[in-house]
């Protein structure tokens, strides 16, 4: 916001104001001062229905007469179970039985962390807010089939319209469920009869009718009994259904405007189509909805978090009042107890307890080795839980990608061992991880000295009890308090004090056998997942070409991803912090550095500082990063930030999430938003390294919230950075497809900072550079550069 405000001042736009506050805080914003207020893709993150109503109330008060409040990207509550059923069906193995899938769907439905809203809620708003004169609930246009078009919708709330129709024209109606006629016949009828308004109700929605059939299959306990057979039935389904876009296409050939909204008569995702002849002064009719409390129209996104806190408390309480044999071995949280038609408890409808959920108390609370005990303490800290079993799955307990990288850091602190990130996915339980650590009884590289075990009792994150006082904030030292020149070369003890106390930013992706590591800096989002496939191919090539050297591949992630420390917002400080980390691992050069996108700027500054400290740079690999001296205009900067940098990491997070959750079955268009067809073969290759039971929640709300401050700090750092000339070689890997602003820069502007540039052209664009098929080419070129650089550096003397 600081950067954007600075740019707005230069453009002389005093009417534009940027505010950072909670969604319910409208203080200082004048009443009835806006024609349009937009709440787009935000209400799903609200904690409750009451909070939503509070925001809508404040927003409506700021809309002027004749204006509109737009609420976009709203998730549909009646379709929530269909959403989870479709997701779980897509992930399941063919041999999974229906009952097992149903258990997974019920659990996923219960643990839904976002606010999901029944469209009927918006039709009831005029009762509470009389200034609303018209409500429109609209489906999304387009032919893409993904979550955004299948299970979401948009809402328009019109405030005190100045002109209302004086009369309501006659409306012809057709119930499509009773008489499913094709669009072509409707088009012919409209051309011949020319009705003023024509309403078609209960049209089967082709976007989601297979998901609806899946829910019906699970609920009705009908044949078939396995997922594979059900997939075959869905593929052979001949049920008539129409895509909503087919109706909007009529606007191009007929003098009608088309409105498509969810049908209020069913909860099966059917929709109504209203065709209004152009020139007819008629408002889109709204629909009455029975009055209920606001909570009736939404789910409770906090119930899973509450249950996660409550269950350990409940188990602990029962353990104090009951003998061990009477304490339940497993607790299954439910939103409500199932009831029979007469209102009595229906025990038969209770979900069965599967083998994965049952752990005996002796297994749950007892660790057999010191390694398991230490890992339990680490998991408790990371996951904010009071009890953890050695057989619990890290990701099923709420772990996600960012916590997985933090786990590798804590393992390094506790055991002095490097744990590749891949192992966390291969072995998602403490029992499995302990076996890996026991086998790795010495550090995996020759450059990894043992680290001192820290006393974290002052700031360990614990799951608070129901009456526990708030914990003090963790105070981290300034990672950039010392520069490389201030540190004695090779002084591991000095580095250990500065790095281990603030969490090392190093994340091992692959581990080699003695060569100097390759350190690659994160992009704008701050996570290193974009480098997973590159590291995988480099590792494979090292096996094929031993002369290249089998070196470790480390990613560098910033401060702030733990939600405690503040991220650094100066590239010079970021570089100094990372240098401290890599010199703890490797006290002397030559150093092999790299970075993609924003990471290229940090890697460049790291090379500068290391050179000034008298260290040798074996390789500085810049992966399609424009030189910071090449200043872009405001428009170009915003376009790069929003269109490239901010979204550069998202495809890789989603692809890797698809990998570890077995989302590789591409038999339905649902997977179009998760991964492209060009990358599926590569991820299948990596998937063979991981067990089927691995599960990963990559982009839950908590992870996103941790990324946003990092993105903001990195954007500030990039904008402020003023580089200095570099005396050595830069190895530049340039994508073949460049944006308009960079097409006339053969060296992306780096020739203004050094006269020694080794240029490598890689097919693809800035985003696809690290994806198949281009990443394999990049890995080949980078591997050769690493090998050649090692031969002409001090490393060759050590080997």
mmCIF file of N, CA and C in Angstrom, residues 30-82:
data_model
loop_
_atom_site.group_PDB
_atom_site.id
_atom_site.type_symbol
_atom_site.label_atom_id
_atom_site.label_comp_id
_atom_site.label_asym_id
_atom_site.label_seq_id
_atom_site.Cartn_x
_atom_site.Cartn_y
_atom_site.Cartn_z
ATOM 1 N N UNK A 30 -17.976 8.355 4.135
ATOM 2 C CA UNK A 30 -19.260 9.058 4.158
ATOM 3 C C UNK A 30 -20.419 8.141 3.775
ATOM 4 N N UNK A 31 -21.564 8.413 4.408
ATOM 5 C CA UNK A 31 -22.793 7.693 4.071
ATOM 6 C C UNK A 31 -23.233 8.063 2.656
ATOM 7 N N UNK A 32 -23.752 7.067 1.910
ATOM 8 C CA UNK A 32 -24.299 7.261 0.556
ATOM 9 C C UNK A 32 -23.330 8.023 -0.337
ATOM 10 N N UNK A 33 -22.066 7.593 -0.350
ATOM 11 C CA UNK A 33 -21.046 8.327 -1.108
ATOM 12 C C UNK A 33 -20.515 7.574 -2.319
ATOM 13 N N UNK A 34 -20.982 6.348 -2.570
ATOM 14 C CA UNK A 34 -20.465 5.554 -3.677
ATOM 15 C C UNK A 34 -21.604 5.000 -4.528
ATOM 16 N N UNK A 35 -21.396 5.031 -5.844
ATOM 17 C CA UNK A 35 -22.366 4.417 -6.759
ATOM 18 C C UNK A 35 -22.239 2.898 -6.746
ATOM 19 N N UNK A 36 -21.019 2.412 -6.561
ATOM 20 C CA UNK A 36 -20.783 0.972 -6.567
ATOM 21 C C UNK A 36 -19.826 0.630 -5.424
ATOM 22 N N UNK A 37 -20.185 -0.375 -4.666
ATOM 23 C CA UNK A 37 -19.296 -0.941 -3.650
ATOM 24 C C UNK A 37 -19.088 -2.408 -4.008
ATOM 25 N N UNK A 38 -17.836 -2.846 -4.025
ATOM 26 C CA UNK A 38 -17.497 -4.197 -4.473
ATOM 27 C C UNK A 38 -16.883 -4.990 -3.332
ATOM 28 N N UNK A 39 -17.462 -6.144 -3.055
ATOM 29 C CA UNK A 39 -16.890 -7.128 -2.140
ATOM 30 C C UNK A 39 -16.628 -8.389 -2.959
ATOM 31 N N UNK A 40 -15.489 -8.460 -3.589
ATOM 32 C CA UNK A 40 -15.230 -9.560 -4.512
ATOM 33 C C UNK A 40 -14.231 -10.550 -3.936
ATOM 34 N N UNK A 41 -14.617 -11.824 -3.924
ATOM 35 C CA UNK A 41 -13.758 -12.921 -3.478
ATOM 36 C C UNK A 41 -13.205 -12.665 -2.085
ATOM 37 N N UNK A 42 -14.083 -12.236 -1.171
ATOM 38 C CA UNK A 42 -13.634 -11.934 0.183
ATOM 39 C C UNK A 42 -14.561 -12.502 1.241
ATOM 40 N N UNK A 43 -15.871 -12.603 0.953
ATOM 41 C CA UNK A 43 -16.811 -13.004 1.999
ATOM 42 C C UNK A 43 -16.571 -14.434 2.457
ATOM 43 N N UNK A 44 -15.934 -15.267 1.630
ATOM 44 C CA UNK A 44 -15.678 -16.646 2.051
ATOM 45 C C UNK A 44 -14.677 -16.706 3.198
ATOM 46 N N UNK A 45 -13.960 -15.617 3.440
ATOM 47 C CA UNK A 45 -12.989 -15.591 4.535
ATOM 48 C C UNK A 45 -13.559 -14.970 5.802
ATOM 49 N N UNK A 46 -14.834 -14.590 5.794
ATOM 50 C CA UNK A 46 -15.460 -14.054 6.997
ATOM 51 C C UNK A 46 -15.701 -15.195 7.986
ATOM 52 N N UNK A 47 -15.644 -14.914 9.293
ATOM 53 C CA UNK A 47 -15.736 -15.993 10.278
ATOM 54 C C UNK A 47 -17.142 -16.486 10.562
ATOM 55 N N UNK A 48 -18.192 -15.692 10.228
ATOM 56 C CA UNK A 48 -19.545 -16.100 10.602
ATOM 57 C C UNK A 48 -20.564 -15.322 9.776
ATOM 58 N N UNK A 49 -21.817 -15.779 9.856
ATOM 59 C CA UNK A 49 -22.906 -15.077 9.183
ATOM 60 C C UNK A 49 -23.128 -13.696 9.793
ATOM 61 N N UNK A 50 -23.009 -13.588 11.107
ATOM 62 C CA UNK A 50 -23.198 -12.294 11.765
ATOM 63 C C UNK A 50 -22.163 -11.278 11.289
ATOM 64 N N UNK A 51 -20.937 -11.723 11.105
ATOM 65 C CA UNK A 51 -19.896 -10.826 10.603
ATOM 66 C C UNK A 51 -20.228 -10.389 9.181
ATOM 67 N N UNK A 52 -20.719 -11.326 8.360
ATOM 68 C CA UNK A 52 -21.124 -10.991 6.995
ATOM 69 C C UNK A 52 -22.203 -9.923 6.991
ATOM 70 N N UNK A 53 -23.233 -10.089 7.829
ATOM 71 C CA UNK A 53 -24.328 -9.127 7.869
ATOM 72 C C UNK A 53 -23.826 -7.763 8.340
ATOM 73 N N UNK A 54 -22.890 -7.769 9.271
ATOM 74 C CA UNK A 54 -22.330 -6.505 9.754
ATOM 75 C C UNK A 54 -21.602 -5.768 8.635
ATOM 76 N N UNK A 55 -20.856 -6.501 7.815
ATOM 77 C CA UNK A 55 -20.151 -5.882 6.687
ATOM 78 C C UNK A 55 -21.151 -5.380 5.647
ATOM 79 N N UNK A 56 -22.158 -6.197 5.323
ATOM 80 C CA UNK A 56 -23.164 -5.781 4.343
ATOM 81 C C UNK A 56 -23.905 -4.534 4.803
ATOM 82 N N UNK A 57 -24.192 -4.468 6.082
ATOM 83 C CA UNK A 57 -24.883 -3.297 6.625
ATOM 84 C C UNK A 57 -24.060 -2.029 6.403
ATOM 85 N N UNK A 58 -22.779 -2.085 6.759
ATOM 86 C CA UNK A 58 -21.925 -0.922 6.573
ATOM 87 C C UNK A 58 -21.747 -0.566 5.117
ATOM 88 N N UNK A 59 -21.611 -1.574 4.247
ATOM 89 C CA UNK A 59 -21.415 -1.315 2.823
ATOM 90 C C UNK A 59 -22.663 -0.716 2.191
ATOM 91 N N UNK A 60 -23.839 -1.237 2.547
ATOM 92 C CA UNK A 60 -25.087 -0.714 1.991
ATOM 93 C C UNK A 60 -25.309 0.736 2.393
ATOM 94 N N UNK A 61 -24.895 1.101 3.585
ATOM 95 C CA UNK A 61 -25.056 2.487 4.029
ATOM 96 C C UNK A 61 -24.194 3.436 3.204
ATOM 97 N N UNK A 62 -23.127 2.921 2.599
ATOM 98 C CA UNK A 62 -22.244 3.780 1.801
ATOM 99 C C UNK A 62 -22.642 3.850 0.340
ATOM 100 N N UNK A 63 -23.671 3.089 -0.057
ATOM 101 C CA UNK A 63 -24.137 3.101 -1.447
ATOM 102 C C UNK A 63 -25.185 4.188 -1.605
ATOM 103 N N UNK A 64 -25.025 5.017 -2.599
ATOM 104 C CA UNK A 64 -25.978 6.096 -2.844
ATOM 105 C C UNK A 64 -27.248 5.571 -3.490
ATOM 106 N N UNK A 65 -28.292 6.366 -3.486
ATOM 107 C CA UNK A 65 -29.560 5.974 -4.111
ATOM 108 C C UNK A 65 -29.343 5.708 -5.597
ATOM 109 N N UNK A 66 -29.823 4.560 -6.042
ATOM 110 C CA UNK A 66 -29.605 4.154 -7.428
ATOM 111 C C UNK A 66 -28.324 3.384 -7.642
ATOM 112 N N UNK A 67 -27.564 3.183 -6.570
ATOM 113 C CA UNK A 67 -26.305 2.457 -6.683
ATOM 114 C C UNK A 67 -26.483 0.971 -6.461
ATOM 115 N N UNK A 68 -25.359 0.261 -6.401
ATOM 116 C CA UNK A 68 -25.411 -1.192 -6.299
ATOM 117 C C UNK A 68 -24.245 -1.682 -5.442
ATOM 118 N N UNK A 69 -24.498 -2.716 -4.662
ATOM 119 C CA UNK A 69 -23.469 -3.432 -3.918
ATOM 120 C C UNK A 69 -23.240 -4.769 -4.610
ATOM 121 N N UNK A 70 -22.009 -5.003 -5.042
ATOM 122 C CA UNK A 70 -21.659 -6.237 -5.739
ATOM 123 C C UNK A 70 -20.912 -7.150 -4.777
ATOM 124 N N UNK A 71 -21.420 -8.365 -4.621
ATOM 125 C CA UNK A 71 -20.770 -9.389 -3.797
ATOM 126 C C UNK A 71 -20.391 -10.530 -4.733
ATOM 127 N N UNK A 72 -19.097 -10.709 -4.962
ATOM 128 C CA UNK A 72 -18.659 -11.662 -5.972
ATOM 129 C C UNK A 72 -17.971 -12.887 -5.415
ATOM 130 N N UNK A 73 -18.002 -13.951 -6.207
ATOM 131 C CA UNK A 73 -17.261 -15.176 -5.894
ATOM 132 C C UNK A 73 -17.753 -15.803 -4.591
ATOM 133 N N UNK A 74 -19.072 -15.948 -4.462
ATOM 134 C CA UNK A 74 -19.677 -16.479 -3.248
ATOM 135 C C UNK A 74 -19.847 -17.992 -3.411
ATOM 136 N N UNK A 75 -19.467 -18.748 -2.401
ATOM 137 C CA UNK A 75 -19.607 -20.199 -2.446
ATOM 138 C C UNK A 75 -21.022 -20.596 -2.063
ATOM 139 N N UNK A 76 -21.545 -21.633 -2.741
ATOM 140 C CA UNK A 76 -22.951 -22.014 -2.646
ATOM 141 C C UNK A 76 -23.146 -23.102 -1.594
ATOM 142 N N UNK A 77 -23.878 -22.782 -0.520
ATOM 143 C CA UNK A 77 -24.078 -23.737 0.571
ATOM 144 C C UNK A 77 -24.839 -24.992 0.147
ATOM 145 N N UNK A 78 -25.965 -24.913 -0.593
ATOM 146 C CA UNK A 78 -26.649 -26.147 -0.986
ATOM 147 C C UNK A 78 -25.778 -27.097 -1.806
ATOM 148 N N UNK A 79 -24.702 -26.584 -2.391
ATOM 149 C CA UNK A 79 -23.828 -27.422 -3.207
ATOM 150 C C UNK A 79 -22.526 -27.776 -2.491
ATOM 151 N N UNK A 80 -22.431 -27.472 -1.198
ATOM 152 C CA UNK A 80 -21.176 -27.710 -0.486
ATOM 153 C C UNK A 80 -20.833 -29.199 -0.434
ATOM 154 N N UNK A 81 -21.812 -30.034 -0.141
ATOM 155 C CA UNK A 81 -21.523 -31.469 -0.085
ATOM 156 C C UNK A 81 -21.174 -32.005 -1.474
ATOM 157 N N UNK A 82 -21.825 -31.469 -2.503
ATOM 158 C CA UNK A 82 -21.482 -31.881 -3.865
ATOM 159 C C UNK A 82 -20.046 -31.495 -4.197
#
